[in-house]
Amino acid sequence: MQIPDAVQRREFLERTFHGDPQGRESMEELLDLAGTSSAFFLEGRMRTAELAQEIIDELPEDQLPPPEEPATGIEQEGDSIGRYTLLRKIGEGGGGEIFEAVQDGMVRTVALKIIRSGMDTESVVSRFEAERQTLEIMEHPNIARVLDAGRTVHGRPYFVMELVRGPRITTFCETERLDIPARIELFLKVCQAIQHAHQKGVVHRDIKPANILVENVDGTHVPKVIDFGIAKALQGPLHGRGGMTQMGQFIGTPAYMSPEQIDMGGMDIDTRADLYSLGALLYELLAGRPPFDTEKLLEMGMTEMRRVLIEDNPPLPSEVARTPAEEGKGNTLPGPGEKWANALRGDLDWVVFKAMEKERNRRYQTANSLAMDLRRYLRNEPVSARKPSRGYYMRKFFQRNRAACLLGAAMLISLVVGFGTTTALYFREKEALSEQARLKQQAQARANVSRAAILLSEGNTAGADRLLRQDSLESIEASPEAAEVFRSLGRWNAVFGRWDQAAACFRMMNEANRLGDPIRILEGTDLLMTAPSYLEAGDRKAYLEFRDEMLERHLPTRNALQAEHLLKVCLLIPAEPAVLKRLDAAAQMCRDHKPGKPGIPEWNALSLSIYHFRKGDYQQAIKDADKCISYKDAAGSRAAAARCLIAMSRHKLGDAKEARSNMEKVRAELARVESLIDEAGFPPIGTWFSWAMVRILEREAAAMTGI
């Protein structure tokens, strides 16, 4: 359950339950059920409460307990609560009642919120007292401060907050008929407030329009975030007396709650939950309605509501904005729906949906990053939420410089009409100069890389490093000559364990190799260097793309040498059955190798061992690995790789003793080689890419066997 990526989870299950389809089926069923178990228990308890109520309804009146005093209406206007006198009720909701109150001996008024009956007052107030100590350090013009807390004489907890006189932010935008930029500017102030709170270690947990009010301060409209910390104080732990007093009740509004809030019940909530709620608030400000209808969600029941919030995406804001308001289900936006929707389509749709990503690691990670993207939108700059393209950048440039672009276009047209051929020649000359400058830069970059390769051959690594920083490797045009430069640089970086740089060099080398002879490339060492470099650098995606390209380019193989290279390159990590099937002919070519033909028997045996292990034929994998070890190996890397395959195959066959024995030999061999490393780099014996393959297989074997 701790593996969120579906592909990685599937691969893990394939490895763990290989040869045990019933076990895998049972585990997949458990994983499916795990997602709905919490909702199942909540609904069960809710149903128990309903049955209890039905029994009470059927009891005779003389057997009924005395009715409890209703929770609402206990405190009235004019009553005193602690140091505060209630003036008038200004609000009421699911969380309780809000009064305007005045503090004894002071002229200022405050908002006093009395939490509804049914909460465990001792735990609620104690939790809030601890939270209030954190909230006291927050000083921000867009955050309404929480001033005090306590309990009424009836035992209900109350909170005293700064009184904000103004409507909720959505009502304010509708009343003032604000356009899109004005709504975003107002929302940016909310982001600043949330960022300030997050920096102080405080998570709101209940961001929604009702908790963001807009008041007029000296002629300026200032949004104020209220109820900071109250959601956390009310929620508390989910067990003991600190939990919910009524099963099925939760703190928050479903339409604005992040998937982890409804899924985890508040057990693993961080600042990214507020980012989701900010996205839902922005959705409503731009689309005219919330992303989900709270009433409909509650009518669905806990299980279906949870599924919708975790799995379903709301429609795009631009699609909702196009719905006419008079239909009763549309938006409350000013102006023509089509024009408003066109303004939202694209960047703002991307920004909203990035903030509301179901997977929190893919959301904006801070309120500042969300605010920065919105500021980019207001300045007609590219936003990070959208996948960039050349046309997108050009369109943004035109929007930022509309007047200058139009004036330039008019002048260009007049020049073309007025000067004709002269203008065409001028632009042709300018184009040639630009191309000349580009070629000069490209030549300089290529010369720098060539000089760096020379410096490396002379042992001047520091000089080569400084030289390479002058120009990007990507500025060099792909060519057979460039392939050799990148080959040298990649090999040098790999020898010293700089895998990110090595992978980048080999990536450029392979682009240049597309112009070369595929037979020479497959029979050489380019592919043998590239594949392990990607995995050592931790770039699994690049390796899989590389594997697919090699299969397309080099199949079918023509001899055992090509087949052996391709098998090793493509099977460093587990492969799908379709990939293994495509390699069947290459494996057969290794088996049929005859002396005198291109191919190396000992390496053929290793490649066949890898192939059979990936196929699940562990006995044959052990036979081929033993055959590989029977050949003399001065470097030791080939035998070490074979022992990794024997250890994993023995583990699969239930022979833990042999698996451990081979793992110990592999690690001893790696330790021996590493002890010989000096300033010349890695490895001192054998080839670095063969040892890289050993390390990759050893990591897989360690993870599989637990040894």
PDB file of N, CA and C in Angstrom, residues 52 80 99 103 109 124 126 146 152 168 200 219 223 244 370 410 449 561 598-599 627 678:
ATOM      1  N   ALA A  52     -30.698   2.184  16.318  1.00  0.00           N
ATOM      2  CA  ALA A  52     -30.964   2.571  17.703  1.00  0.00           C
ATOM      3  C   ALA A  52     -32.077   3.610  17.769  1.00  0.00           C
ATOM      4  N   SER A  80     -23.675  36.736  29.051  1.00  0.00           N
ATOM      5  CA  SER A  80     -22.238  36.902  29.247  1.00  0.00           C
ATOM      6  C   SER A  80     -21.582  35.532  29.246  1.00  0.00           C
ATOM      7  N   PHE A  99     -21.515  34.763  17.279  1.00  0.00           N
ATOM      8  CA  PHE A  99     -22.095  35.988  17.827  1.00  0.00           C
ATOM      9  C   PHE A  99     -21.093  37.122  17.706  1.00  0.00           C
ATOM     10  N   GLN A 103     -15.833  42.676  24.587  1.00  0.00           N
ATOM     11  CA  GLN A 103     -15.061  42.242  25.742  1.00  0.00           C
ATOM     12  C   GLN A 103     -15.249  43.232  26.884  1.00  0.00           C
ATOM     13  N   THR A 109     -15.038  45.085  19.405  1.00  0.00           N
ATOM     14  CA  THR A 109     -15.937  43.937  19.283  1.00  0.00           C
ATOM     15  C   THR A 109     -15.182  42.778  18.661  1.00  0.00           C
ATOM     16  N   VAL A 124     -11.524  18.936  23.020  1.00  0.00           N
ATOM     17  CA  VAL A 124     -11.560  20.003  22.024  1.00  0.00           C
ATOM     18  C   VAL A 124     -10.852  21.238  22.543  1.00  0.00           C
ATOM     19  N   SER A 126      -8.741  21.553  25.088  1.00  0.00           N
ATOM     20  CA  SER A 126      -7.321  21.328  25.373  1.00  0.00           C
ATOM     21  C   SER A 126      -6.518  21.299  24.087  1.00  0.00           C
ATOM     22  N   VAL A 146      -7.058  34.417  16.039  1.00  0.00           N
ATOM     23  CA  VAL A 146      -7.839  33.770  17.090  1.00  0.00           C
ATOM     24  C   VAL A 146      -7.310  34.298  18.417  1.00  0.00           C
ATOM     25  N   THR A 152     -18.434  27.476  27.742  1.00  0.00           N
ATOM     26  CA  THR A 152     -19.581  28.166  28.312  1.00  0.00           C
ATOM     27  C   THR A 152     -20.008  27.439  29.593  1.00  0.00           C
ATOM     28  N   ARG A 168     -18.500  36.590   2.328  1.00  0.00           N
ATOM     29  CA  ARG A 168     -17.546  35.578   1.896  1.00  0.00           C
ATOM     30  C   ARG A 168     -17.003  35.959   0.529  1.00  0.00           C
ATOM     31  N   LYS A 200       4.740  28.967   9.430  1.00  0.00           N
ATOM     32  CA  LYS A 200       4.693  28.897  10.892  1.00  0.00           C
ATOM     33  C   LYS A 200       4.316  27.503  11.389  1.00  0.00           C
ATOM     34  N   GLY A 219     -10.929  51.831   2.249  1.00  0.00           N
ATOM     35  CA  GLY A 219     -11.199  51.861   0.819  1.00  0.00           C
ATOM     36  C   GLY A 219     -10.582  50.726   0.032  1.00  0.00           C
ATOM     37  N   PRO A 223      -9.127  40.470   1.768  1.00  0.00           N
ATOM     38  CA  PRO A 223      -9.648  39.155   2.186  1.00  0.00           C
ATOM     39  C   PRO A 223      -9.021  38.734   3.509  1.00  0.00           C
ATOM     40  N   MET A 244     -14.282  11.587  16.937  1.00  0.00           N
ATOM     41  CA  MET A 244     -15.588  12.128  16.613  1.00  0.00           C
ATOM     42  C   MET A 244     -16.627  11.538  17.561  1.00  0.00           C
ATOM     43  N   LEU A 370       1.900  28.171  -6.323  1.00  0.00           N
ATOM     44  CA  LEU A 370       0.605  28.409  -6.974  1.00  0.00           C
ATOM     45  C   LEU A 370       0.451  29.889  -7.303  1.00  0.00           C
ATOM     46  N   ALA A 410       2.980  46.040 -38.728  1.00  0.00           N
ATOM     47  CA  ALA A 410       2.568  47.090 -39.674  1.00  0.00           C
ATOM     48  C   ALA A 410       3.778  47.696 -40.382  1.00  0.00           C
ATOM     49  N   VAL A 449      34.253  20.765 -26.422  1.00  0.00           N
ATOM     50  CA  VAL A 449      34.114  19.361 -26.021  1.00  0.00           C
ATOM     51  C   VAL A 449      35.301  18.541 -26.525  1.00  0.00           C
ATOM     52  N   LEU A 561      26.928 -12.598 -31.396  1.00  0.00           N
ATOM     53  CA  LEU A 561      27.488 -11.434 -30.705  1.00  0.00           C
ATOM     54  C   LEU A 561      26.429 -10.345 -30.560  1.00  0.00           C
ATOM     55  N   PRO A 598      30.988 -14.944 -35.134  1.00  0.00           N
ATOM     56  CA  PRO A 598      31.009 -13.847 -34.153  1.00  0.00           C
ATOM     57  C   PRO A 598      30.243 -14.236 -32.885  1.00  0.00           C
ATOM     58  N   GLY A 599      30.864 -14.056 -31.751  1.00  0.00           N
ATOM     59  CA  GLY A 599      30.226 -14.411 -30.491  1.00  0.00           C
ATOM     60  C   GLY A 599      31.247 -14.909 -29.482  1.00  0.00           C
ATOM     61  N   LYS A 627      27.608 -22.591 -16.336  1.00  0.00           N
ATOM     62  CA  LYS A 627      28.445 -22.696 -17.538  1.00  0.00           C
ATOM     63  C   LYS A 627      29.279 -21.434 -17.717  1.00  0.00           C
ATOM     64  N   ASP A 678      41.676   3.646  -6.894  1.00  0.00           N
ATOM     65  CA  ASP A 678      42.552   4.755  -6.516  1.00  0.00           C
ATOM     66  C   ASP A 678      42.120   5.997  -7.282  1.00  0.00           C
TER      67      ASP A 678
END
